Short mmCIF file of C-alpha atoms in Angstrom, two decimals:
data_model
loop_
_atom_site.label_atom_id
_atom_site.label_comp_id
_atom_site.label_asym_id
_atom_site.label_seq_id
_atom_site.Cartn_x
_atom_site.Cartn_y
_atom_site.Cartn_z
CA MET A 25 -12.19 -40.88 -18.57
CA LYS A 26 -13.52 -37.88 -16.67
CA THR A 27 -12.46 -37.63 -13.05
CA MET A 28 -13.37 -35.66 -9.93
CA ASN A 29 -12.19 -35.17 -6.37
CA ALA A 30 -14.12 -36.99 -3.67
CA ILE A 31 -13.97 -38.19 -0.07
CA VAL A 32 -13.56 -41.95 -0.12
CA GLN A 33 -14.38 -44.19 2.86
CA PRO A 34 -12.65 -47.58 2.43
CA ALA A 35 -13.55 -48.89 5.90
CA TYR A 36 -15.52 -48.20 9.06
CA GLY A 37 -13.74 -46.26 11.77
CA SER A 38 -12.93 -42.74 12.90
CA ALA A 39 -12.63 -39.75 10.58
CA GLU A 40 -9.01 -40.76 9.97
CA VAL A 41 -10.13 -43.52 7.57
CA LEU A 42 -11.43 -40.95 5.07
CA ARG A 43 -9.30 -40.20 2.01
CA PHE A 44 -9.34 -37.22 -0.38
CA GLU A 45 -8.86 -38.87 -3.77
CA GLU A 46 -9.29 -38.40 -7.48
CA VAL A 47 -11.88 -40.88 -8.73
CA GLU A 48 -13.90 -41.53 -11.85
CA ARG A 49 -16.86 -39.23 -12.34
CA PRO A 50 -20.20 -41.12 -12.05
CA ALA A 51 -21.94 -42.16 -15.27
CA LEU A 52 -25.37 -40.80 -16.06
CA GLY A 53 -28.20 -43.32 -16.31
CA GLU A 54 -31.86 -43.31 -17.28
CA GLY A 55 -33.98 -41.15 -14.99
CA GLU A 56 -30.88 -39.66 -13.36
CA VAL A 57 -29.25 -36.25 -13.20
CA LEU A 58 -25.59 -35.32 -12.92
CA VAL A 59 -25.17 -32.49 -10.43
CA ARG A 60 -22.12 -30.31 -9.87
CA VAL A 61 -21.90 -30.14 -6.09
CA HIS A 62 -21.29 -26.67 -4.66
CA ALA A 63 -21.85 -27.55 -1.02
CA ALA A 64 -22.65 -30.50 1.23
CA SER A 65 -23.38 -30.76 4.93
CA VAL A 66 -22.66 -33.18 7.74
CA CYS A 67 -25.39 -34.80 9.85
CA LYS A 68 -25.26 -37.25 12.75
CA GLY A 69 -26.22 -39.99 10.31
CA ASP A 70 -22.92 -39.45 8.47
CA VAL A 71 -21.08 -40.10 11.73
CA HIS A 72 -23.02 -43.33 12.28
CA LEU A 73 -22.24 -44.46 8.72
CA LEU A 74 -18.58 -43.54 9.23
CA THR A 75 -18.21 -45.64 12.37
CA GLY A 76 -20.68 -48.35 11.35
CA THR A 77 -22.53 -47.94 14.64
CA PRO A 78 -25.00 -48.95 15.87
CA TYR A 79 -23.93 -52.24 14.31
CA LEU A 80 -27.42 -52.99 13.01
CA LEU A 81 -26.72 -50.35 10.34
CA ARG A 82 -24.20 -52.66 8.71
CA LEU A 83 -26.93 -55.07 7.67
CA ALA A 84 -28.07 -52.43 5.17
CA PHE A 85 -24.89 -50.49 4.45
CA GLY A 86 -22.22 -53.21 4.40
CA LEU A 87 -21.16 -55.78 6.98
CA ARG A 88 -17.36 -55.51 6.79
CA LYS A 89 -16.99 -52.21 4.95
CA PRO A 90 -19.32 -49.59 3.46
CA LYS A 91 -21.06 -50.54 0.24
CA ARG A 92 -20.77 -46.95 -0.93
CA ARG A 93 -17.20 -45.71 -1.32
CA ILE A 94 -18.11 -42.02 -1.24
CA ALA A 95 -19.81 -40.66 1.86
CA GLY A 96 -22.24 -37.78 2.30
CA GLN A 97 -26.02 -37.45 2.05
CA GLU A 98 -27.05 -33.77 1.92
CA MET A 99 -26.02 -31.42 -0.85
CA ALA A 100 -26.84 -28.49 -3.12
CA GLY A 101 -25.54 -27.77 -6.58
CA THR A 102 -26.23 -27.15 -10.26
CA VAL A 103 -27.59 -29.70 -12.72
CA GLU A 104 -24.86 -30.48 -15.23
CA ALA A 105 -26.71 -33.00 -17.41
CA VAL A 106 -29.90 -35.07 -17.39
CA GLY A 107 -30.46 -38.64 -18.46
CA PRO A 108 -33.22 -40.10 -20.65
CA ASN A 109 -36.80 -39.61 -19.40
CA VAL A 110 -35.92 -36.70 -17.08
CA THR A 111 -38.34 -33.83 -17.63
CA ALA A 112 -38.64 -32.07 -14.27
CA LEU A 113 -35.05 -30.75 -14.29
CA LYS A 114 -32.71 -29.35 -16.91
CA PRO A 115 -29.04 -28.33 -17.10
CA GLY A 116 -28.40 -25.13 -15.19
CA ASP A 117 -31.09 -25.71 -12.55
CA GLU A 118 -29.98 -25.00 -8.98
CA VAL A 119 -31.12 -27.87 -6.79
CA TYR A 120 -30.82 -29.40 -3.33
CA GLY A 121 -31.60 -32.82 -1.97
CA GLN A 122 -30.70 -35.96 -0.06
CA MET A 123 -29.21 -39.22 -1.34
CA PRO A 124 -27.96 -42.51 0.14
CA GLY A 125 -24.33 -41.46 -0.36
CA GLY A 126 -21.91 -39.66 -2.65
CA ALA A 127 -22.44 -36.02 -1.61
CA PHE A 128 -18.84 -35.45 -0.45
CA ALA A 129 -17.59 -35.09 -4.01
CA GLU A 130 -17.43 -32.62 -6.88
CA TYR A 131 -20.22 -34.43 -8.76
CA VAL A 132 -23.10 -36.69 -7.85
CA CYS A 133 -25.30 -38.79 -10.09
CA ALA A 134 -28.67 -39.88 -8.67
CA PRO A 135 -32.35 -40.30 -9.57
CA ALA A 136 -33.90 -36.97 -10.53
CA ASP A 137 -36.71 -37.28 -8.00
CA LEU A 138 -34.21 -36.90 -5.13
CA PHE A 139 -33.69 -33.25 -6.08
CA VAL A 140 -35.90 -30.16 -6.13
CA PRO A 141 -35.13 -26.52 -6.93
CA LYS A 142 -33.26 -24.98 -4.03
CA PRO A 143 -34.82 -22.06 -2.11
CA ALA A 144 -34.14 -18.91 -4.10
CA ASN A 145 -33.15 -16.90 -1.03
CA LEU A 146 -30.46 -19.33 0.18
CA THR A 147 -26.84 -19.77 -0.81
CA PHE A 148 -25.72 -23.24 -1.84
CA GLU A 149 -24.10 -23.73 1.57
CA GLN A 150 -27.31 -22.80 3.37
CA ALA A 151 -29.40 -25.02 1.10
CA ALA A 152 -27.10 -28.01 1.66
CA ALA A 153 -27.79 -27.73 5.39
CA VAL A 154 -31.52 -28.30 4.99
CA PRO A 155 -32.57 -31.73 3.62
CA ILE A 156 -32.11 -34.36 6.34
CA SER A 157 -32.27 -32.13 9.40
CA GLY A 158 -35.14 -30.07 8.03
CA MET A 159 -37.18 -33.11 7.01
CA THR A 160 -36.55 -34.81 10.37
CA ALA A 161 -37.83 -31.76 12.23
CA LEU A 162 -40.82 -31.35 9.91
CA GLN A 163 -41.88 -34.99 10.02
CA GLY A 164 -41.31 -35.19 13.77
CA LEU A 165 -43.52 -32.22 14.58
CA ARG A 166 -46.14 -32.19 11.82
CA ASP A 167 -46.57 -35.93 11.18
CA ALA A 168 -45.49 -37.92 14.25
CA GLY A 169 -46.38 -35.19 16.76
CA GLN A 170 -49.51 -33.94 14.93
CA LEU A 171 -48.62 -30.46 16.22
CA LYS A 172 -51.47 -27.95 15.94
CA PRO A 173 -51.62 -24.14 16.21
CA GLY A 174 -51.82 -23.00 19.81
CA GLN A 175 -50.36 -26.20 21.26
CA LYS A 176 -47.34 -26.30 23.53
CA VAL A 177 -44.23 -28.15 22.36
CA LEU A 178 -40.97 -28.92 24.14
CA ILE A 179 -37.85 -29.53 22.02
CA ASN A 180 -35.06 -31.30 23.88
CA GLY A 181 -31.81 -30.68 21.99
CA ALA A 182 -32.91 -27.43 20.39
CA SER A 183 -29.46 -26.14 19.41
CA GLY A 184 -28.37 -29.00 17.13
CA GLY A 185 -28.82 -29.58 13.43
CA VAL A 186 -32.39 -30.87 13.76
CA GLY A 187 -33.27 -28.80 16.81
CA THR A 188 -32.61 -25.41 15.20
CA PHE A 189 -34.99 -26.35 12.40
CA ALA A 190 -37.53 -27.76 14.86
CA VAL A 191 -37.76 -24.52 16.84
CA GLN A 192 -38.51 -22.52 13.69
CA ILE A 193 -40.88 -25.06 12.16
CA ALA A 194 -42.84 -25.35 15.41
CA LYS A 195 -43.29 -21.57 15.44
CA ALA A 196 -44.33 -21.65 11.78
CA LEU A 197 -46.96 -24.24 12.72
CA GLY A 198 -48.32 -21.82 15.32
CA ALA A 199 -47.08 -23.58 18.46
CA GLU A 200 -45.80 -22.17 21.74
CA VAL A 201 -42.19 -23.40 21.91
CA THR A 202 -40.08 -24.32 24.91
CA ALA A 203 -36.52 -25.18 23.90
CA VAL A 204 -33.89 -27.06 25.94
CA CYS A 205 -30.18 -26.49 25.31
CA SER A 206 -26.91 -25.67 27.10
CA THR A 207 -25.78 -22.25 28.32
CA ARG A 208 -23.73 -21.24 25.28
CA HIS A 209 -26.64 -21.86 22.91
CA VAL A 210 -29.38 -20.02 24.82
CA ASP A 211 -29.15 -16.72 22.95
CA LYS A 212 -29.07 -18.35 19.53
CA VAL A 213 -32.06 -20.60 20.26
CA ARG A 214 -34.02 -17.66 21.64
CA SER A 215 -33.25 -15.70 18.46
CA LEU A 216 -34.87 -18.50 16.43
CA GLY A 217 -38.22 -17.72 18.02
CA ALA A 218 -38.43 -19.97 21.08
CA ASP A 219 -40.93 -18.57 23.60
CA ARG A 220 -38.96 -20.02 26.49
CA VAL A 221 -35.43 -21.45 26.65
CA ILE A 222 -34.38 -23.85 29.41
CA ASP A 223 -30.66 -24.11 30.15
CA TYR A 224 -30.34 -27.76 31.14
CA THR A 225 -27.16 -27.05 33.14
CA ARG A 226 -29.25 -24.95 35.52
CA GLU A 227 -32.75 -26.40 35.30
CA ASP A 228 -34.27 -29.84 34.79
CA PHE A 229 -37.28 -29.55 32.49
CA LEU A 230 -38.73 -32.73 34.03
CA LYS A 231 -39.19 -30.92 37.34
CA GLY A 232 -41.11 -27.94 35.97
CA PRO A 233 -44.88 -27.49 36.30
CA GLU A 234 -45.53 -27.07 32.56
CA ARG A 235 -47.24 -29.79 30.55
CA TYR A 236 -46.74 -30.09 26.79
CA ASP A 237 -48.92 -31.33 23.97
CA VAL A 238 -45.84 -32.54 22.06
CA THR A 239 -42.31 -33.35 23.21
CA LEU A 240 -39.67 -33.82 20.51
CA ASP A 241 -36.68 -35.58 22.06
CA LEU A 242 -33.47 -35.30 20.04
CA VAL A 243 -31.09 -36.24 22.86
CA GLY A 244 -32.24 -39.33 24.77
CA ASN A 245 -30.80 -38.20 28.09
CA HIS A 246 -34.06 -38.99 29.92
CA SER A 247 -36.04 -42.20 29.65
CA PRO A 248 -39.37 -42.15 27.80
CA ALA A 249 -41.10 -43.09 31.05
CA GLU A 250 -39.62 -40.02 32.75
CA CYS A 251 -40.66 -37.79 29.86
CA ARG A 252 -44.28 -38.82 30.27
CA ALA A 253 -44.35 -36.66 33.39
CA VAL A 254 -44.24 -33.43 31.33
CA LEU A 255 -46.79 -34.53 28.73
CA ALA A 256 -50.39 -33.36 28.74
CA PRO A 257 -52.95 -36.16 29.28
CA LYS A 258 -53.34 -36.59 25.50
CA GLY A 259 -49.78 -35.52 24.71
CA VAL A 260 -47.36 -37.06 22.22
CA PHE A 261 -43.72 -37.97 22.88
CA VAL A 262 -41.63 -38.24 19.70
CA SER A 263 -38.13 -39.71 19.96
CA SER A 264 -35.42 -39.12 17.38
CA ALA A 265 -32.56 -39.61 19.80
CA GLY A 266 -30.23 -41.80 17.75
CA SER A 267 -28.93 -44.82 19.65
CA PRO A 268 -28.66 -44.11 23.38
CA GLY A 269 -27.61 -47.12 25.40
CA GLY A 270 -24.80 -48.69 23.39
CA ASN A 271 -23.89 -49.80 19.88
CA TRP A 272 -25.10 -53.40 20.06
CA ILE A 273 -28.57 -53.61 21.56
CA GLY A 274 -28.88 -49.98 22.64
CA PRO A 275 -31.19 -48.96 19.77
CA ILE A 276 -33.43 -51.99 20.38
CA VAL A 277 -33.58 -51.33 24.11
CA TRP A 278 -34.45 -47.68 23.49
CA MET A 279 -37.25 -48.56 21.06
CA LEU A 280 -38.63 -51.05 23.55
CA LYS A 281 -38.59 -48.38 26.26
CA VAL A 282 -40.55 -46.04 24.01
CA MET A 283 -43.06 -48.79 23.16
CA LEU A 284 -43.48 -49.87 26.77
CA ALA A 285 -43.96 -46.30 27.99
CA GLY A 286 -46.76 -45.89 25.46
CA MET A 287 -48.65 -48.97 26.58
CA PHE A 288 -50.08 -47.26 29.64
CA GLY A 289 -52.30 -44.21 29.84
CA SER A 290 -53.68 -41.94 27.15
CA GLN A 291 -50.37 -40.43 26.06
CA LYS A 292 -48.75 -41.49 22.80
CA MET A 293 -45.08 -42.49 22.69
CA THR A 294 -43.49 -42.97 19.29
CA MET A 295 -40.15 -43.38 17.52
CA LEU A 296 -39.49 -41.12 14.55
CA MET A 297 -38.19 -42.81 11.43
CA ALA A 298 -37.70 -39.83 9.12
CA MET A 299 -37.89 -40.65 5.42
CA PRO A 300 -36.69 -38.65 2.40
CA ARG A 301 -39.69 -37.15 0.63
CA ARG A 302 -39.68 -34.86 -2.38
CA GLU A 303 -42.86 -33.15 -1.19
CA ASP A 304 -41.24 -32.31 2.15
CA LEU A 305 -38.26 -30.71 0.41
CA LEU A 306 -40.79 -28.56 -1.43
CA SER A 307 -42.59 -27.75 1.85
CA LEU A 308 -39.31 -26.71 3.44
CA ARG A 309 -38.50 -24.55 0.43
CA SER A 310 -41.84 -22.77 0.86
CA LEU A 311 -41.19 -22.13 4.55
CA ILE A 312 -37.69 -20.84 3.81
CA GLU A 313 -38.75 -18.57 0.96
CA ALA A 314 -41.52 -17.18 3.20
CA GLY A 315 -38.85 -16.21 5.74
CA LYS A 316 -40.14 -18.57 8.41
CA VAL A 317 -37.12 -20.90 8.49
CA THR A 318 -33.41 -20.11 8.07
CA PRO A 319 -30.61 -22.71 8.37
CA VAL A 320 -28.16 -22.16 11.21
CA ILE A 321 -24.57 -22.82 10.13
CA GLU A 322 -21.87 -23.07 12.76
CA ARG A 323 -18.74 -24.00 10.80
CA ARG A 324 -17.54 -24.32 7.20
CA PHE A 325 -14.89 -26.71 5.84
CA ALA A 326 -13.35 -27.26 2.40
CA LEU A 327 -13.94 -30.62 0.70
CA ARG A 328 -10.44 -31.85 1.51
CA GLU A 329 -11.17 -31.01 5.18
CA THR A 330 -14.22 -33.29 5.36
CA ALA A 331 -12.54 -35.60 7.89
CA ALA A 332 -12.17 -32.65 10.26
CA ALA A 333 -15.81 -31.70 9.65
CA LEU A 334 -17.04 -35.18 10.61
CA GLY A 335 -14.74 -35.19 13.61
CA HIS A 336 -16.26 -31.90 14.75
CA VAL A 337 -19.83 -33.20 14.46
CA ALA A 338 -18.87 -36.47 16.17
CA GLU A 339 -17.76 -34.51 19.24
CA GLY A 340 -21.37 -33.41 19.81
CA HIS A 341 -22.70 -30.13 21.20
CA SER A 342 -22.42 -28.32 17.86
CA GLN A 343 -24.76 -25.44 17.10
CA GLY A 344 -26.81 -25.91 13.98
CA LYS A 345 -25.14 -27.40 10.94
CA THR A 346 -21.60 -27.98 9.69
CA VAL A 347 -21.19 -27.46 5.93
CA ILE A 348 -18.58 -28.37 3.34
CA PHE A 349 -17.92 -26.10 0.38
CA VAL A 350 -16.76 -27.77 -2.83
#
């Protein structure tokens, strides 16, 4: 029996429930690839799956304990072997992608269509930082926000994992970008290409005279109704703010607030439900290889330090992404 090291999550809770263990290496099935993981990254979704909150998540991921023993969703690595009927990838290919779980391990086994060739100009650690956060930013601006060249966009939460991608993607789409973050992140966000950076500790963007064609809210610290005040008459408010308002009915209340705010006037108010898409991974690779998008990595942890990595992200206010090298 071949084994590997992995981060096992036997229960919901804080990062202390995670265990660094030797487990059986996953078996390769039809249409799947076995990938040697070189790096993974931590997103806010990993924290939600760790704690099992908001509790509605447990309907899909396990009521009393996680269905998947090994955590982690974003990774980059090298194809070790391919199963029957896999033609798009071959052993030795360097890939990156997103999966429902299993990335915090030395090997992953998953359907081949979850992976694409990683950007040639990125390290494995940089590539692992891209999938979920990059796709969320891309889908939020391009699809939900319908952002066009020359339009004005405001990104609330511009220094986080999604926000740092959003600033760069918005510029790549030809928009004029206003970014909102705290004092210690101002210089970094400005270096990503933001035309204007608002330090929320000193200025309330809701009280400014500017009106935006698209607002991408990644924080949820202002109600959707309040955010309408800074939208242009035909503007779009896109919320990807997690679960503000509590772990029981908070997500439902927030969605209702977004829906209700959109029932009046000509402005559009929408929730973003980002989905993994192979074509979007390819689009992100093109943007990265063209030099228009670069992942921002704040901290690096070894695989056996994954609990500390999740604890760091759970604290909030991180800059860019936190990655795990394997």
